[in-house]
């Protein structure tokens, strides 16, 4: 295998390792498409290794084809493992922090057009935001602008 082929194999191995870590640290019950996190651990889940896995995956952007990396980040990490635990980002600053870091890590080309996995996020930040969420309005607006 040539130098380029070996490097590509290494990148694909890194991508598969991220998937293995996701299954290990945040298993999904595929029958229900829910991540198993006991209720008493939900608050600490945001500090879990899954966030580190998402950051590692973001570092592969530009090295691994979008067709392989985007589904991992948007579907396997966000839609299946992060989004189900969001209680109300406009009311919980910790959740807004998490979402800002996540959206900022995404390449802009992944956001135009907005992927289906992020549509519920757009709705909860904008039109379906609670009426008493004025304190987070500016932050939500910036995120929505980035998400187009």
PDB file of C-alpha atoms in Angstrom:
ATOM      1  CA  UNK A   1       0.000   0.000   0.000  1.00  0.00           C
ATOM      2  CA  UNK A   2       1.346   3.414  -0.948  1.00  0.00           C
ATOM      3  CA  UNK A   3       1.844   6.278   1.470  1.00  0.00           C
ATOM      4  CA  UNK A   4      -1.552   7.820   0.588  1.00  0.00           C
ATOM      5  CA  UNK A   5      -3.301   4.456   0.943  1.00  0.00           C
ATOM      6  CA  UNK A   6      -1.754   3.861   4.360  1.00  0.00           C
ATOM      7  CA  UNK A   7      -2.788   7.338   5.509  1.00  0.00           C
ATOM      8  CA  UNK A   8      -6.362   6.753   4.299  1.00  0.00           C
ATOM      9  CA  UNK A   9      -6.476   3.429   6.124  1.00  0.00           C
ATOM     10  CA  UNK A  10      -5.275   5.177   9.283  1.00  0.00           C
ATOM     11  CA  UNK A  11      -8.029   7.813   8.976  1.00  0.00           C
ATOM     12  CA  UNK A  12     -10.695   5.157   8.456  1.00  0.00           C
ATOM     13  CA  UNK A  13      -9.356   3.267  11.466  1.00  0.00           C
ATOM     14  CA  UNK A  14      -9.632   6.480  13.523  1.00  0.00           C
ATOM     15  CA  UNK A  15     -13.230   6.919  12.359  1.00  0.00           C
ATOM     16  CA  UNK A  16     -14.081   3.350  13.331  1.00  0.00           C
ATOM     17  CA  UNK A  17     -12.397   3.826  16.713  1.00  0.00           C
ATOM     18  CA  UNK A  18     -14.671   6.826  17.349  1.00  0.00           C
ATOM     19  CA  UNK A  19     -17.692   4.638  16.587  1.00  0.00           C
ATOM     20  CA  UNK A  20     -16.428   1.971  18.990  1.00  0.00           C
ATOM     21  CA  UNK A  21     -15.978   4.612  21.705  1.00  0.00           C
ATOM     22  CA  UNK A  22     -19.496   5.898  21.111  1.00  0.00           C
ATOM     23  CA  UNK A  23     -20.921   2.405  21.515  1.00  0.00           C
ATOM     24  CA  UNK A  24     -18.842   1.887  24.655  1.00  0.00           C
ATOM     25  CA  UNK A  25     -19.489   5.212  26.404  1.00  0.00           C
ATOM     26  CA  UNK A  26     -23.011   6.016  25.168  1.00  0.00           C
ATOM     27  CA  UNK A  27     -24.748   2.873  23.963  1.00  0.00           C
ATOM     28  CA  UNK A  28     -27.938   3.312  21.971  1.00  0.00           C
ATOM     29  CA  UNK A  29     -30.862   0.944  22.285  1.00  0.00           C
ATOM     30  CA  UNK A  30     -31.468   0.593  18.573  1.00  0.00           C
ATOM     31  CA  UNK A  31     -35.003  -0.694  19.007  1.00  0.00           C
ATOM     32  CA  UNK A  32     -36.003   2.631  20.554  1.00  0.00           C
ATOM     33  CA  UNK A  33     -33.167   4.815  19.183  1.00  0.00           C
ATOM     34  CA  UNK A  34     -32.538   6.088  22.711  1.00  0.00           C
ATOM     35  CA  UNK A  35     -29.269   6.486  24.498  1.00  0.00           C
ATOM     36  CA  UNK A  36     -29.252   4.815  27.868  1.00  0.00           C
ATOM     37  CA  UNK A  37     -28.322   7.380  30.464  1.00  0.00           C
ATOM     38  CA  UNK A  38     -29.998   6.945  33.845  1.00  0.00           C
ATOM     39  CA  UNK A  39     -32.012  10.015  34.903  1.00  0.00           C
ATOM     40  CA  UNK A  40     -29.759  10.769  37.867  1.00  0.00           C
ATOM     41  CA  UNK A  41     -26.720  10.916  35.554  1.00  0.00           C
ATOM     42  CA  UNK A  42     -28.135  13.163  32.823  1.00  0.00           C
ATOM     43  CA  UNK A  43     -26.532  16.332  34.193  1.00  0.00           C
ATOM     44  CA  UNK A  44     -23.105  14.686  34.372  1.00  0.00           C
ATOM     45  CA  UNK A  45     -23.595  13.188  30.917  1.00  0.00           C
ATOM     46  CA  UNK A  46     -22.751  16.532  29.347  1.00  0.00           C
ATOM     47  CA  UNK A  47     -19.243  16.220  30.780  1.00  0.00           C
ATOM     48  CA  UNK A  48     -18.918  12.650  29.523  1.00  0.00           C
ATOM     49  CA  UNK A  49     -16.398  11.261  27.061  1.00  0.00           C
ATOM     50  CA  UNK A  50     -19.017  11.655  24.301  1.00  0.00           C
ATOM     51  CA  UNK A  51     -18.193  15.358  24.151  1.00  0.00           C
ATOM     52  CA  UNK A  52     -14.529  14.484  23.758  1.00  0.00           C
ATOM     53  CA  UNK A  53     -15.409  12.008  21.020  1.00  0.00           C
ATOM     54  CA  UNK A  54     -17.337  14.749  19.205  1.00  0.00           C
ATOM     55  CA  UNK A  55     -14.307  17.049  19.460  1.00  0.00           C
ATOM     56  CA  UNK A  56     -12.006  14.322  18.137  1.00  0.00           C
ATOM     57  CA  UNK A  57     -14.380  13.672  15.247  1.00  0.00           C
ATOM     58  CA  UNK A  58     -14.383  17.383  14.394  1.00  0.00           C
ATOM     59  CA  UNK A  59     -10.581  17.240  14.069  1.00  0.00           C
ATOM     60  CA  UNK A  60     -10.978  14.693  11.280  1.00  0.00           C
ATOM     61  CA  UNK A  61     -12.886  17.242   9.176  1.00  0.00           C
ATOM     62  CA  UNK A  62     -11.020  17.885   5.959  1.00  0.00           C
ATOM     63  CA  UNK A  63      -9.157  14.601   6.322  1.00  0.00           C
ATOM     64  CA  UNK A  64     -12.040  12.130   6.149  1.00  0.00           C
ATOM     65  CA  UNK A  65     -14.660  12.455   3.408  1.00  0.00           C
ATOM     66  CA  UNK A  66     -17.766  14.407   4.450  1.00  0.00           C
ATOM     67  CA  UNK A  67     -19.907  11.445   3.369  1.00  0.00           C
ATOM     68  CA  UNK A  68     -18.302   9.366   6.122  1.00  0.00           C
ATOM     69  CA  UNK A  69     -17.721  11.959   8.832  1.00  0.00           C
ATOM     70  CA  UNK A  70     -20.920  14.031   8.682  1.00  0.00           C
ATOM     71  CA  UNK A  71     -23.254  11.091   9.482  1.00  0.00           C
ATOM     72  CA  UNK A  72     -21.079  10.166  12.462  1.00  0.00           C
ATOM     73  CA  UNK A  73     -21.111  13.685  13.871  1.00  0.00           C
ATOM     74  CA  UNK A  74     -24.651  14.745  12.981  1.00  0.00           C
ATOM     75  CA  UNK A  75     -26.548  11.502  13.401  1.00  0.00           C
ATOM     76  CA  UNK A  76     -24.580   9.174  15.680  1.00  0.00           C
ATOM     77  CA  UNK A  77     -23.251  11.858  18.018  1.00  0.00           C
ATOM     78  CA  UNK A  78     -25.796  14.677  17.916  1.00  0.00           C
ATOM     79  CA  UNK A  79     -29.167  13.187  16.938  1.00  0.00           C
ATOM     80  CA  UNK A  80     -28.821   9.896  18.810  1.00  0.00           C
ATOM     81  CA  UNK A  81     -26.700  10.858  21.800  1.00  0.00           C
ATOM     82  CA  UNK A  82     -26.898  14.582  22.492  1.00  0.00           C
ATOM     83  CA  UNK A  83     -30.286  15.830  21.324  1.00  0.00           C
ATOM     84  CA  UNK A  84     -32.397  13.372  23.364  1.00  0.00           C
ATOM     85  CA  UNK A  85     -30.958  14.824  26.578  1.00  0.00           C
ATOM     86  CA  UNK A  86     -31.512  18.485  25.791  1.00  0.00           C
ATOM     87  CA  UNK A  87     -34.097  19.718  28.253  1.00  0.00           C
ATOM     88  CA  UNK A  88     -34.352  23.305  27.066  1.00  0.00           C
ATOM     89  CA  UNK A  89     -31.232  24.991  25.717  1.00  0.00           C
ATOM     90  CA  UNK A  90     -32.793  28.446  25.831  1.00  0.00           C
ATOM     91  CA  UNK A  91     -33.386  28.016  29.579  1.00  0.00           C
ATOM     92  CA  UNK A  92     -30.255  26.056  30.550  1.00  0.00           C
ATOM     93  CA  UNK A  93     -26.968  27.875  30.021  1.00  0.00           C
ATOM     94  CA  UNK A  94     -24.961  24.647  30.209  1.00  0.00           C
ATOM     95  CA  UNK A  95     -26.923  23.323  27.242  1.00  0.00           C
ATOM     96  CA  UNK A  96     -26.419  26.556  25.291  1.00  0.00           C
ATOM     97  CA  UNK A  97     -22.674  26.302  25.973  1.00  0.00           C
ATOM     98  CA  UNK A  98     -22.664  22.732  24.699  1.00  0.00           C
ATOM     99  CA  UNK A  99     -24.616  23.636  21.569  1.00  0.00           C
ATOM    100  CA  UNK A 100     -22.431  26.639  20.798  1.00  0.00           C
ATOM    101  CA  UNK A 101     -19.285  24.508  20.962  1.00  0.00           C
ATOM    102  CA  UNK A 102     -20.905  21.786  18.874  1.00  0.00           C
ATOM    103  CA  UNK A 103     -22.220  24.087  16.121  1.00  0.00           C
ATOM    104  CA  UNK A 104     -18.970  26.087  16.022  1.00  0.00           C
ATOM    105  CA  UNK A 105     -17.044  22.849  15.431  1.00  0.00           C
ATOM    106  CA  UNK A 106     -19.094  22.017  12.333  1.00  0.00           C
ATOM    107  CA  UNK A 107     -17.879  23.137   8.924  1.00  0.00           C
ATOM    108  CA  UNK A 108     -20.234  25.659   7.324  1.00  0.00           C
ATOM    109  CA  UNK A 109     -20.752  23.448   4.271  1.00  0.00           C
ATOM    110  CA  UNK A 110     -22.491  20.889   6.525  1.00  0.00           C
ATOM    111  CA  UNK A 111     -25.054  23.522   7.506  1.00  0.00           C
ATOM    112  CA  UNK A 112     -26.215  24.556   4.038  1.00  0.00           C
ATOM    113  CA  UNK A 113     -28.788  23.222   3.584  1.00  0.00           C
ATOM    114  CA  UNK A 114     -29.539  22.505   7.226  1.00  0.00           C
ATOM    115  CA  UNK A 115     -29.305  18.751   7.871  1.00  0.00           C
ATOM    116  CA  UNK A 116     -32.474  17.047   9.085  1.00  0.00           C
ATOM    117  CA  UNK A 117     -30.656  16.041  12.295  1.00  0.00           C
ATOM    118  CA  UNK A 118     -30.399  19.739  13.252  1.00  0.00           C
ATOM    119  CA  UNK A 119     -33.964  20.793  12.372  1.00  0.00           C
ATOM    120  CA  UNK A 120     -35.316  20.137  15.892  1.00  0.00           C
ATOM    121  CA  UNK A 121     -32.456  22.221  17.283  1.00  0.00           C
ATOM    122  CA  UNK A 122     -33.359  25.118  15.007  1.00  0.00           C
ATOM    123  CA  UNK A 123     -36.962  24.891  16.189  1.00  0.00           C
ATOM    124  CA  UNK A 124     -36.159  24.828  19.914  1.00  0.00           C
ATOM    125  CA  UNK A 125     -33.758  27.765  19.570  1.00  0.00           C
ATOM    126  CA  UNK A 126     -36.154  29.847  17.523  1.00  0.00           C
ATOM    127  CA  UNK A 127     -39.876  29.456  16.929  1.00  0.00           C
ATOM    128  CA  UNK A 128     -40.526  26.978  19.745  1.00  0.00           C
ATOM    129  CA  UNK A 129     -38.383  28.683  22.370  1.00  0.00           C
ATOM    130  CA  UNK A 130     -40.081  29.295  25.705  1.00  0.00           C
ATOM    131  CA  UNK A 131     -41.489  32.795  26.144  1.00  0.00           C
ATOM    132  CA  UNK A 132     -39.350  33.374  29.266  1.00  0.00           C
ATOM    133  CA  UNK A 133     -36.044  32.720  27.464  1.00  0.00           C
ATOM    134  CA  UNK A 134     -35.051  36.321  26.741  1.00  0.00           C
ATOM    135  CA  UNK A 135     -31.655  35.972  28.452  1.00  0.00           C
ATOM    136  CA  UNK A 136     -30.474  33.496  25.833  1.00  0.00           C
ATOM    137  CA  UNK A 137     -32.029  35.242  22.826  1.00  0.00           C
ATOM    138  CA  UNK A 138     -28.796  36.789  21.541  1.00  0.00           C
ATOM    139  CA  UNK A 139     -26.866  33.527  21.850  1.00  0.00           C
ATOM    140  CA  UNK A 140     -29.662  31.618  20.127  1.00  0.00           C
ATOM    141  CA  UNK A 141     -29.750  34.214  17.355  1.00  0.00           C
ATOM    142  CA  UNK A 142     -26.005  33.781  16.722  1.00  0.00           C
ATOM    143  CA  UNK A 143     -26.405  30.008  16.554  1.00  0.00           C
ATOM    144  CA  UNK A 144     -29.358  30.283  14.208  1.00  0.00           C
ATOM    145  CA  UNK A 145     -27.382  32.628  11.972  1.00  0.00           C
ATOM    146  CA  UNK A 146     -24.542  30.100  11.784  1.00  0.00           C
ATOM    147  CA  UNK A 147     -27.084  27.360  11.047  1.00  0.00           C
ATOM    148  CA  UNK A 148     -28.621  29.631   8.362  1.00  0.00           C
TER     149      UNK A 148
END
